[in-house]
CSV table of C-alpha atoms in Angstrom, one decimal:
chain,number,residue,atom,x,y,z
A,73,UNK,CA,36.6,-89.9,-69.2
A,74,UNK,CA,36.1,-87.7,-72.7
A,75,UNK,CA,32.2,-88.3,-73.5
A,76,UNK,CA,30.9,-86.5,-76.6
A,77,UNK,CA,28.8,-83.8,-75.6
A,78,UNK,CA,25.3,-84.5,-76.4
A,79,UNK,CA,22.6,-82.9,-78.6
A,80,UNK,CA,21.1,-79.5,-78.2
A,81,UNK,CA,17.9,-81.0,-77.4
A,82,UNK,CA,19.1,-83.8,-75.3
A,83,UNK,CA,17.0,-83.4,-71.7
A,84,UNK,CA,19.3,-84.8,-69.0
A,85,UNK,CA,16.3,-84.4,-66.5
A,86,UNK,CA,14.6,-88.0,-68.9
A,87,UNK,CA,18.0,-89.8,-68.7
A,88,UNK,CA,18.1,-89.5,-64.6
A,89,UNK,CA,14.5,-90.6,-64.5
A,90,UNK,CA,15.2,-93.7,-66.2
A,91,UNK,CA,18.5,-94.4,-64.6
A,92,UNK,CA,15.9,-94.1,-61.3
A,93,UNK,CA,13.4,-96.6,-62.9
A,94,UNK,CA,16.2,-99.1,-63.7
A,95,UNK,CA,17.6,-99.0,-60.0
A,96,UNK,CA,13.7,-99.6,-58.9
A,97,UNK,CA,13.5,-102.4,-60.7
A,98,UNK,CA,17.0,-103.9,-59.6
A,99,UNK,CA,16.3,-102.9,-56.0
A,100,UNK,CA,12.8,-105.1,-56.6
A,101,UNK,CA,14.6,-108.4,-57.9
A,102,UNK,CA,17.3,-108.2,-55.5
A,103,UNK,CA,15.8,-107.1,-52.5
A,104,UNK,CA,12.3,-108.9,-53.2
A,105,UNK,CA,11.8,-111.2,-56.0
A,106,UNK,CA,15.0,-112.8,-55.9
A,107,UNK,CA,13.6,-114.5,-52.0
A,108,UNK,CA,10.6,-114.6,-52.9
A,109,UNK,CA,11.1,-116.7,-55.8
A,110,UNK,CA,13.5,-118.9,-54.9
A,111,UNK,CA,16.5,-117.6,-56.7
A,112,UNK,CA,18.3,-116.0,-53.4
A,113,UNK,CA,19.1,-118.2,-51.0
A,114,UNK,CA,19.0,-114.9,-49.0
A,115,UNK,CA,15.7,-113.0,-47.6
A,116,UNK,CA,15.7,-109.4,-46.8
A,117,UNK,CA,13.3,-108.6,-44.9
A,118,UNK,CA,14.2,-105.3,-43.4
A,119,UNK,CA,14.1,-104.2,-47.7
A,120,UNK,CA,11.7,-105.9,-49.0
A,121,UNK,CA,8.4,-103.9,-48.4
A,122,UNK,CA,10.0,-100.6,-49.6
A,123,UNK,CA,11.4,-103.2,-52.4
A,124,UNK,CA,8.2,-104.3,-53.6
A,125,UNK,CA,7.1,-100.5,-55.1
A,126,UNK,CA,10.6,-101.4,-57.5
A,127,UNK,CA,8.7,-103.4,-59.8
A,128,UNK,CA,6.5,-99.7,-61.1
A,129,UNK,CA,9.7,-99.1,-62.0
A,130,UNK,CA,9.0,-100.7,-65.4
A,131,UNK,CA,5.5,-98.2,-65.7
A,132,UNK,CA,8.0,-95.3,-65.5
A,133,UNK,CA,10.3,-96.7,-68.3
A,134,UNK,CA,7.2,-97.0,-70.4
A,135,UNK,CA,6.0,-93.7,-69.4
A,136,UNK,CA,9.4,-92.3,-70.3
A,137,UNK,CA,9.5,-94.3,-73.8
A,138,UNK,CA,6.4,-92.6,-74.9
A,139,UNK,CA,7.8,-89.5,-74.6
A,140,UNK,CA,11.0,-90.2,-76.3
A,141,UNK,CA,9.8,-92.3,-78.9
A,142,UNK,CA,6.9,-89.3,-79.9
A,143,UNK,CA,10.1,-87.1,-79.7
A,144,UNK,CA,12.2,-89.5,-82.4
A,145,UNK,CA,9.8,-90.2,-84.6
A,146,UNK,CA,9.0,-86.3,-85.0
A,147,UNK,CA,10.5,-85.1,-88.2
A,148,UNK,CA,11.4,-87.8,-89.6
A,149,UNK,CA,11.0,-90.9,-92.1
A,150,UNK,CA,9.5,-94.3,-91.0
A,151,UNK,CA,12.6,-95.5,-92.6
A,152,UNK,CA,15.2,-93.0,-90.8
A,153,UNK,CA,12.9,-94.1,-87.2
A,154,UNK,CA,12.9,-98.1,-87.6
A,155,UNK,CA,16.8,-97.7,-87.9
A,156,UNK,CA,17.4,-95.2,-85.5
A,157,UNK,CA,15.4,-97.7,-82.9
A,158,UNK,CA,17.3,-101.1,-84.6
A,159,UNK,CA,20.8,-99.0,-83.9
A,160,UNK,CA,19.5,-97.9,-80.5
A,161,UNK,CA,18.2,-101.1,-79.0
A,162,UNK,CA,19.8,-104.6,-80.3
A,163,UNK,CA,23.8,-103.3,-79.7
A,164,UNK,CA,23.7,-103.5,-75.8
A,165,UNK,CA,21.1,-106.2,-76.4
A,166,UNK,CA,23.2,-108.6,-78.0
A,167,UNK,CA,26.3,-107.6,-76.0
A,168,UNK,CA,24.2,-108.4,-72.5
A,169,UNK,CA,22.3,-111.2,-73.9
A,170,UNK,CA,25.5,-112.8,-74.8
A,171,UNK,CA,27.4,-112.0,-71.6
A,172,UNK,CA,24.0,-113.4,-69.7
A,173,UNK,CA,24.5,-116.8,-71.5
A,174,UNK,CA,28.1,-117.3,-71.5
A,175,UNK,CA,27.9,-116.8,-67.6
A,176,UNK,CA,24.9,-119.2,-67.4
A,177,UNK,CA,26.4,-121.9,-69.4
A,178,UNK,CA,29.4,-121.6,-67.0
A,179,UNK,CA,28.2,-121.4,-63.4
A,180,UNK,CA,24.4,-121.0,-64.0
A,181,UNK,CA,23.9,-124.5,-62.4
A,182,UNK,CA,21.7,-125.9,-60.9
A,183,UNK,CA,19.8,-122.3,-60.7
A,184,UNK,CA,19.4,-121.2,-64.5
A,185,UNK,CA,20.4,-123.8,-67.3
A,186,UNK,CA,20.7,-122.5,-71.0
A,187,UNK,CA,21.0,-123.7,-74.3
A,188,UNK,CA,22.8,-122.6,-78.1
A,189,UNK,CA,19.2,-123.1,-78.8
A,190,UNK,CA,18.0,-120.8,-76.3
A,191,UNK,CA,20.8,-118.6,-77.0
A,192,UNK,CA,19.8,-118.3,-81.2
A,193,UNK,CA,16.1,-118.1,-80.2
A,194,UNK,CA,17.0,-115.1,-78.8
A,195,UNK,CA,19.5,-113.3,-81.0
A,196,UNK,CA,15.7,-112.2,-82.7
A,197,UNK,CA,14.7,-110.4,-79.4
A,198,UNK,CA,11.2,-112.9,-79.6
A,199,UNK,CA,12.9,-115.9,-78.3
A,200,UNK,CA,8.9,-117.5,-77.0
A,201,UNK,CA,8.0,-117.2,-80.9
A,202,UNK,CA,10.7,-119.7,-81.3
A,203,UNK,CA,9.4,-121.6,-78.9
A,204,UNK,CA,12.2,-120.6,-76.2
A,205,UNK,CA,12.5,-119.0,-72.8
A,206,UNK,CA,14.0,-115.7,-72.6
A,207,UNK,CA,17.4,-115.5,-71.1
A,208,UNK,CA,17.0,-113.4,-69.0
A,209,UNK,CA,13.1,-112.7,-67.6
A,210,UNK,CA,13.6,-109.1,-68.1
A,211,UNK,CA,13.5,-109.3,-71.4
A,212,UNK,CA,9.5,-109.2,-71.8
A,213,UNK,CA,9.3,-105.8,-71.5
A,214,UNK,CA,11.5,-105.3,-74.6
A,215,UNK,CA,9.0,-107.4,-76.6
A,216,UNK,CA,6.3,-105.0,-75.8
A,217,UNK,CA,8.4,-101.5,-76.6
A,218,UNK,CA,9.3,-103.3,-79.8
A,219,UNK,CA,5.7,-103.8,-80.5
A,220,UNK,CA,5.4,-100.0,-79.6
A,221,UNK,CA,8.0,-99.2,-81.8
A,222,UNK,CA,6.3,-101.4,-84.5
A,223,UNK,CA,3.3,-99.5,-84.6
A,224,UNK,CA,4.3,-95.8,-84.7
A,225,UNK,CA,6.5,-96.9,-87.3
A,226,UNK,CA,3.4,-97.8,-89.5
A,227,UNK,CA,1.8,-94.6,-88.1
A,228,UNK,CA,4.9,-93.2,-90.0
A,229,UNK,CA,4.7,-94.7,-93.4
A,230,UNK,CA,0.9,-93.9,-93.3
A,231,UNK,CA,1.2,-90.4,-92.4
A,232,UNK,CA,-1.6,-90.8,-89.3
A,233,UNK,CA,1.5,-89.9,-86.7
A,234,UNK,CA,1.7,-86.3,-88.4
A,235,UNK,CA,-1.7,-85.7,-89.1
A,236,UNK,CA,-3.6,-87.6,-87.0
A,237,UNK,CA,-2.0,-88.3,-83.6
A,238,UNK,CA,-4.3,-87.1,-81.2
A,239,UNK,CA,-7.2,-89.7,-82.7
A,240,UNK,CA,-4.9,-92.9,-82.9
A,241,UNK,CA,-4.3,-92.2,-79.2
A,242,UNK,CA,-7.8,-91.8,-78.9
A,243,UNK,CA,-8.6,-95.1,-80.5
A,244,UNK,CA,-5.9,-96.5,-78.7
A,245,UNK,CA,-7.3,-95.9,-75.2
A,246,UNK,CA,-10.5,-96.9,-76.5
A,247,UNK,CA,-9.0,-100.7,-77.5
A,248,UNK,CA,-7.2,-100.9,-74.5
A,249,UNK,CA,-10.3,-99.9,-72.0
A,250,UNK,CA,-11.9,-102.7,-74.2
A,251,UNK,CA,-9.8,-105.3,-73.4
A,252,UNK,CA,-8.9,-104.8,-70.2
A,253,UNK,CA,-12.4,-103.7,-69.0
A,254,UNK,CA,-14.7,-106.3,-71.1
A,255,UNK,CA,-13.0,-108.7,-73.4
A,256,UNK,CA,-9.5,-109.8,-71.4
A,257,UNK,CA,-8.3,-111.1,-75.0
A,258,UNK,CA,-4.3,-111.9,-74.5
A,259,UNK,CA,-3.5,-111.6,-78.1
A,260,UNK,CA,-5.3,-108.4,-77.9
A,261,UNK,CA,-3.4,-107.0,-74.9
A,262,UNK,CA,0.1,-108.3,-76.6
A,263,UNK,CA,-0.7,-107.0,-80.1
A,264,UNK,CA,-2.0,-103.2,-78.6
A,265,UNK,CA,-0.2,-103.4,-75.5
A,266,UNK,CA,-3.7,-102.8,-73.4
A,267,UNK,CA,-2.1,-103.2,-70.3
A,268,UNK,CA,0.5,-100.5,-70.2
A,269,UNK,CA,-0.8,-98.7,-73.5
A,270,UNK,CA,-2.3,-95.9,-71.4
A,271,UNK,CA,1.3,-95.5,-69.8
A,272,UNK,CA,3.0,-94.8,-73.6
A,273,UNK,CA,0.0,-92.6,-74.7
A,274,UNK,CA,0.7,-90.5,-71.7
A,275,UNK,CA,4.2,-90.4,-72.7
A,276,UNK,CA,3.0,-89.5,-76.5
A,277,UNK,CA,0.4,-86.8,-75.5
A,278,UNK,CA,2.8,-85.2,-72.6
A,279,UNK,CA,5.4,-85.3,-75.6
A,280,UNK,CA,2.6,-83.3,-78.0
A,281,UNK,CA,1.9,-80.7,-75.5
A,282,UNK,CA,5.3,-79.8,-74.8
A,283,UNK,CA,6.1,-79.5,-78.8
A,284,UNK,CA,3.3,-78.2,-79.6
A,285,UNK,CA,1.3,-76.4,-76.9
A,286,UNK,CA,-1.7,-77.3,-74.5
A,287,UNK,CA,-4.9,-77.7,-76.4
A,288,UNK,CA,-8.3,-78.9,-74.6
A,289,UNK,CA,-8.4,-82.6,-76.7
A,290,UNK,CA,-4.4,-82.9,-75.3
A,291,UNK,CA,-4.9,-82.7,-72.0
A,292,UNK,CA,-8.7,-84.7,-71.8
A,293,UNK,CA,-6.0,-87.4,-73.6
A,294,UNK,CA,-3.7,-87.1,-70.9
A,295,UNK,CA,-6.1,-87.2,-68.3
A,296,UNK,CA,-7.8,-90.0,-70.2
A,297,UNK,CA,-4.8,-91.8,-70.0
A,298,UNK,CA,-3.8,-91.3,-66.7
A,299,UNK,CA,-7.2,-92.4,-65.0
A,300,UNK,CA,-7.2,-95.4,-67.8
A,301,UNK,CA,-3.4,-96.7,-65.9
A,302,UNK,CA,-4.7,-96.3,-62.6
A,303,UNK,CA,-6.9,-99.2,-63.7
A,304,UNK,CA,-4.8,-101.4,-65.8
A,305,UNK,CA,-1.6,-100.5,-63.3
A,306,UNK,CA,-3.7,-103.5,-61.4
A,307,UNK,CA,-3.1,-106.0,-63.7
A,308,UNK,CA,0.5,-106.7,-62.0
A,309,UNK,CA,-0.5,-106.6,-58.8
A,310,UNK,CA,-3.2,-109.5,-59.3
A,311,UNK,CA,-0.2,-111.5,-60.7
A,312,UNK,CA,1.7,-110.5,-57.7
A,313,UNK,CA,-1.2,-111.8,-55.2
A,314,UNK,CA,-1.0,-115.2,-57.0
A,315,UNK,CA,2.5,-115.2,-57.2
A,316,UNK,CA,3.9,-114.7,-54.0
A,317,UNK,CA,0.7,-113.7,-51.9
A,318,UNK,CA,1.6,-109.6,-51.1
A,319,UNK,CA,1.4,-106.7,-53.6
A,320,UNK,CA,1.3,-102.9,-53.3
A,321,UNK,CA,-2.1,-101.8,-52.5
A,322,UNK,CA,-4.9,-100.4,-55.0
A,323,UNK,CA,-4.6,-97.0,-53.2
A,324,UNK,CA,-0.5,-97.0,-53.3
A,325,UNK,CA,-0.5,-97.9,-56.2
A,326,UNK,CA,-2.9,-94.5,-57.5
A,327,UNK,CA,-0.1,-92.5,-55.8
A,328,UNK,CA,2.5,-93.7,-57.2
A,329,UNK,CA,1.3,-93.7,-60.8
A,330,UNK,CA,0.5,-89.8,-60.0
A,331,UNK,CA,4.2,-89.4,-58.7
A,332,UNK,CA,5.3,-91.4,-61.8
A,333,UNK,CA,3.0,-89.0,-64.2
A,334,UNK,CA,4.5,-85.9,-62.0
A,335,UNK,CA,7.9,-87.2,-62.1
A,336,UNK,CA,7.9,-86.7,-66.0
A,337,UNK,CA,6.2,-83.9,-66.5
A,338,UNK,CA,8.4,-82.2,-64.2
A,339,UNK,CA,11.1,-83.9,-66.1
A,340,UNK,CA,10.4,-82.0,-69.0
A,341,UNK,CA,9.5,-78.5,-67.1
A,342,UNK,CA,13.3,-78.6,-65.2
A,343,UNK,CA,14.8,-79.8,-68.2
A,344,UNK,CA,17.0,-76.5,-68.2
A,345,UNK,CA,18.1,-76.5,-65.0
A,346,UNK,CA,20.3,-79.8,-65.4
A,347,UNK,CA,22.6,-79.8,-68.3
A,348,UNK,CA,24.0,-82.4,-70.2
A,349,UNK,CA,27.6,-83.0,-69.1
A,350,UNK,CA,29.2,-86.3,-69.8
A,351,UNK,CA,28.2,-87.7,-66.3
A,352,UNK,CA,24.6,-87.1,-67.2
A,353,UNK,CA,25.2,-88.7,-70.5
A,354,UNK,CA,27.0,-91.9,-69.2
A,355,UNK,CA,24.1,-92.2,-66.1
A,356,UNK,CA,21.3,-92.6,-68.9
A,357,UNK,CA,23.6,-94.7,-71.8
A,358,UNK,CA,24.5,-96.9,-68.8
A,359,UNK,CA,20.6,-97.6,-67.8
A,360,UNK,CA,20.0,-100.1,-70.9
A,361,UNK,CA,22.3,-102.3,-70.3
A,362,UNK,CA,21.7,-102.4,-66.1
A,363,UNK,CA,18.2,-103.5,-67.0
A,364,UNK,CA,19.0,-106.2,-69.6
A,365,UNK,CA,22.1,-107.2,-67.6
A,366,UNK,CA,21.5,-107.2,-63.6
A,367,UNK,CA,18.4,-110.0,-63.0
A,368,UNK,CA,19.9,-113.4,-63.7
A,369,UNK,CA,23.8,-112.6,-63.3
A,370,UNK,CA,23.0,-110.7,-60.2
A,371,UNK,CA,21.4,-113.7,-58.5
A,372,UNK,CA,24.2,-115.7,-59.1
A,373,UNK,CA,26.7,-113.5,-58.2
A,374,UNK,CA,24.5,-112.5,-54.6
A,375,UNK,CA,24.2,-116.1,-54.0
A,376,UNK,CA,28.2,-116.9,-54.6
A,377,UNK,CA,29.3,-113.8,-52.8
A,378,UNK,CA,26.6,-113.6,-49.7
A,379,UNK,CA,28.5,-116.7,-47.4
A,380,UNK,CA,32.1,-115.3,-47.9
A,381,UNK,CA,31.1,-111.3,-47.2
A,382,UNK,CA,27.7,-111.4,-45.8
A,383,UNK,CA,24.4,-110.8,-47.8
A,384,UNK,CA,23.9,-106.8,-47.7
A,385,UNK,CA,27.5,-106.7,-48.7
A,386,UNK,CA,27.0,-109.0,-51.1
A,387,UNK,CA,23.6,-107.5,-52.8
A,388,UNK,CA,24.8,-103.7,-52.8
A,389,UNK,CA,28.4,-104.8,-53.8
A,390,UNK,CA,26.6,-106.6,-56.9
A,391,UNK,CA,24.6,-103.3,-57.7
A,392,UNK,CA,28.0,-101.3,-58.0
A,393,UNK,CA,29.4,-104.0,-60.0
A,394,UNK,CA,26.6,-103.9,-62.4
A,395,UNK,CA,26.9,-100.5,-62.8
A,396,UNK,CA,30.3,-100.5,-63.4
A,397,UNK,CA,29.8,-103.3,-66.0
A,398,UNK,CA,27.1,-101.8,-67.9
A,399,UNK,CA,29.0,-98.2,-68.1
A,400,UNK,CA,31.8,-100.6,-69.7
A,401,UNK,CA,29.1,-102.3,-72.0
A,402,UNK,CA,27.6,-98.6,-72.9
A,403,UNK,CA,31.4,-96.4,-73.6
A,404,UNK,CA,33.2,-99.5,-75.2
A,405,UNK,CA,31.0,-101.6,-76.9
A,406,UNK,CA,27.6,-100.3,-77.3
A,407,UNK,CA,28.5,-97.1,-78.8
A,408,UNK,CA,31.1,-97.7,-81.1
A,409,UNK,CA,29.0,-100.7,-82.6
A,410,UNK,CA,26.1,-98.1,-82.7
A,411,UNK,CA,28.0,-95.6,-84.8
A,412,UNK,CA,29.3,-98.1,-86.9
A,413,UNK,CA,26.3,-99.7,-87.7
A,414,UNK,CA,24.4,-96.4,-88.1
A,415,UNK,CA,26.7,-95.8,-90.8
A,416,UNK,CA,26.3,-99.8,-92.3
A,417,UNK,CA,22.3,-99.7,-92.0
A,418,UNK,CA,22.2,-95.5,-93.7
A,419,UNK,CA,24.4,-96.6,-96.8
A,420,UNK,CA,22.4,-100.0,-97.2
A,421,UNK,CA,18.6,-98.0,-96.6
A,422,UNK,CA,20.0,-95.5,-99.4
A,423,UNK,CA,21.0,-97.9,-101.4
A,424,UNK,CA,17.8,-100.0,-101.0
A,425,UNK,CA,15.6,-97.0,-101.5
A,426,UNK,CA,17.6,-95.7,-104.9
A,427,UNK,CA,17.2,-99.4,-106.4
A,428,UNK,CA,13.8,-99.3,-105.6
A,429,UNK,CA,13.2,-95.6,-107.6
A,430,UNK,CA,15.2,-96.7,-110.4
A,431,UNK,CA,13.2,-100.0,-110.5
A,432,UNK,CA,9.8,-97.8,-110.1
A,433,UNK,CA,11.0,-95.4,-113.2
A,434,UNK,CA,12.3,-98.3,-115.2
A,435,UNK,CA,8.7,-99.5,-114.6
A,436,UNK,CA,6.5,-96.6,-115.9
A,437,UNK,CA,5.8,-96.6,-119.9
A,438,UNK,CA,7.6,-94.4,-121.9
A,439,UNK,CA,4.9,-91.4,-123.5
C-alpha cells in the first residue's frame, strides 16, 4: 500500500486517539445499544457494562476536534478554512451516506425503512431541517461540529480568532454554564453547542498553549473548561436513565473525562515519539468513515450473520469488515474526490474573490 507521506506537522499520536474514540463508540452500539434498543436481536451481556463507557467516545472526538480545528484555522483565511473543512468532511459523508441508503432500501426491512426523500434531505448534512430523519443516528454529532465549524469561521472573517481567542472562549463557557445551569434553552444549546462546548474549548485552549505557550488566563480556561464538562458530561447520562434505565455513574464518569482530558494532552506531549508512517495515516483517514458508516449497516449485517456463525462471531467479524470498508472508502474514494475537489473549490474561491475586487474597484469614483 503506497500512502503519501503526511505533513511535517501532522501528529500521529491525535489520529490513534480518534481511531480509539470511533471504536468506543462502535463497541457501544454493538455491544450495548444495538440490545438495548431493539435493533439486535442479540444481547451481550458479558460486554455490555464495559460497553456502556463507548458512548464518551463521542466527548473525545469533540475534545480532539477542538484541537484540530484551533490548529486549521491558525494561519489562515476564513475563506481557505470553510473549504478546507467542506473538502474534509462531505466526501466520505456522501460516499457513506449513500452506501447507508442503498443497503437500507435493499434489505433494511422491516428494521430501518428509507426514502429518495430521506435520502435528498440529507445530501445537505441537516436532513431534520428538512423535516427528515437522519440516515443513519450517528449523524447528530456532525450537525453540531458543523455548527462548530460555523462559528470559528465567523471568528475568522471578524478577526476575534487572532486577536481575541482567549475571551470568545471565555464568553463561550460563560453561555454555556448559562444554559445548562439556569435557562435549559434547546435552541440555545444547539446554536452554542452548551452541552459539549466546554469539550471543544478545551480542545481550542489545549491547542493555544501548545502553539503558543502556558499563560495564567490559558490554563484558568482549561481548567474552567474541564470542571464546566464534568457537569454538562451529565446531560447524556440523564437521557441514558430514561432511555434504557442504566448509565455510567456521576463519579465514572469525572474519571473518565480526566482520562479523556489526559489522553490528549498527552497526545500532544508524545507526539514525537510516534511518527507518521502510512499505517498511522490510513488508521486516522479510515476513522471518518467507521463512524458515519458502522451503526445502521452493522446492525443489519450482525442480525443476518449472528444465526449462521454465532453472535460474537458475527459482531467482531462485522467490526473487521467495517474497517476494511472504510479504509476502502478513505484510499479510493474519499481522497481522490478530496484532492480533486480541493482543486475545483480553490480555482472557483479565486475566481469568486477576483470578481468581487474588480466589481469593488469598478465601484469606487474616479478622482
Amino acid at each position: 500500500m503506497h500512502v503519501k507521506p503526511a505533513r511535517q506537522d501532522y501528529i500521529a499520536t491525535l489520529d490513534l486517539l480518534r481511531l480509539a474514540a470511533a471504536l468506543a463508540v462502535v463497541i457501544f452500539h454493538y455491544f450495548f445499544r444495538g440490545a438495548a434498543s431493539g435493533a439486535l436481536a442479540e444481547a451481550y451481556p458479558l460486554a455490555a457494562p464495559f460497553a456502556l463507557y463507548g458512548y464518551l467516545g463521542v466527548n473525545l472526538f469533540f475534545l480532539i476536534s477542538g484541537f484540530v480545528i484551533a490548529w486549521s484555522a491558525e494561519g489562515r483565511d476564513w475563506e481557505q478554512f470553510a473549504m478546507a473543512r467542506c473538502v474534509r468532511l462531505y466526501p466520505g459523508f456522501l460516499a457513506c451516506m449513500t452506501i447507508t441508503f442503498i443497503v437500507i432500501l435493499a434489505v433494511g426491512e422491516p428494521l430501518f425503512s428509507t426514502s429518495f426523500a430521506q435520502y435528498a434531505a440529507n445530501l445537505s448534512m441537516f436532513a431534520p431541517a428538512f423535516g427528515q430523519s437522519f440516515m443513519d443516528g450517528v449523524y447528530w454529532s456532525i450537525v453540531l461540529e458543523l455548527v462548530f465549524y460555523g462559528w470559528v469561521t465567523l471568528a475568522l472573517f471578524t478577526g476575534m480568532l487572532q486577536k481575541r481567542k482567549l475571551e470568545l472562549i471565555f464568553i463561550w463557557l460563560a453561555i454555556s454554564a448559562l444554559n445548562e445551569f439556569f435557562v435549559g434553552s434547546r435552541a440555545i444549546r444547539l446554536l452554542f453547542i452548551t452541552e459539549f462546548g466546554p469539550f471543544f474549548a478545551a480542545g481550542v485552549v489545549v491547542h493555544h498553549i501548545h502553539a503558543h505557550g502556558r499563560s495564567l488566563s490559558a490554563l484558568l480556561l482549561l481548567a474552567a473548561s474541564f470542571l464546566l464538562s464534568c457537569s454538562t458530561i451529565s446531560v447524556t447520562r440523564d437521557w441514558m436513565l430514561n432511555e434504557y434505565g442504566i448509565a455510567v455513574s456521576q463519579p465514572h464518569l469525572v474519571i473518565a473525562n480526566f482520562a479523556m482530558h489526559a489522553m490528549l494532552i498527552g497526545g500532544v506531549l508524545l507526539r514525537s515519539r510516534i511518527g507518521p508512517p502510512g499505517l498511522t495515516l490510513a488508521l486516522g483517514g479510515l476513522t471518518y468513515p467507521l463512524y458515519l458508516l458502522h451503526q445502521n449497516i452493522g446492525y443489519l449485517a450482525i442480525n443476518a450473520a449472528a444465526p449462521l456463525v454465532g453472535k460474537w462471531t458475527a459482531a467482531l467479524g462485522c467490526v473487521a469488515l467495517m474497517l476494511f470498508a472504510s479504509w476502502v472508502i478513505w484510499r479510493h474514494f474519499e481522497r481522490p474526490v478530496q484532492r480533486a475537489l480541493k482543486t475545483w473549490l480553490g480555482r472557483a474561491v479565486e475566481v469568486t474573490l477576483a470578481r468581487f475586487r474588480r466589481a469593488s474597484t469598478d465601484a469606487q469614483p474616479a478622482e
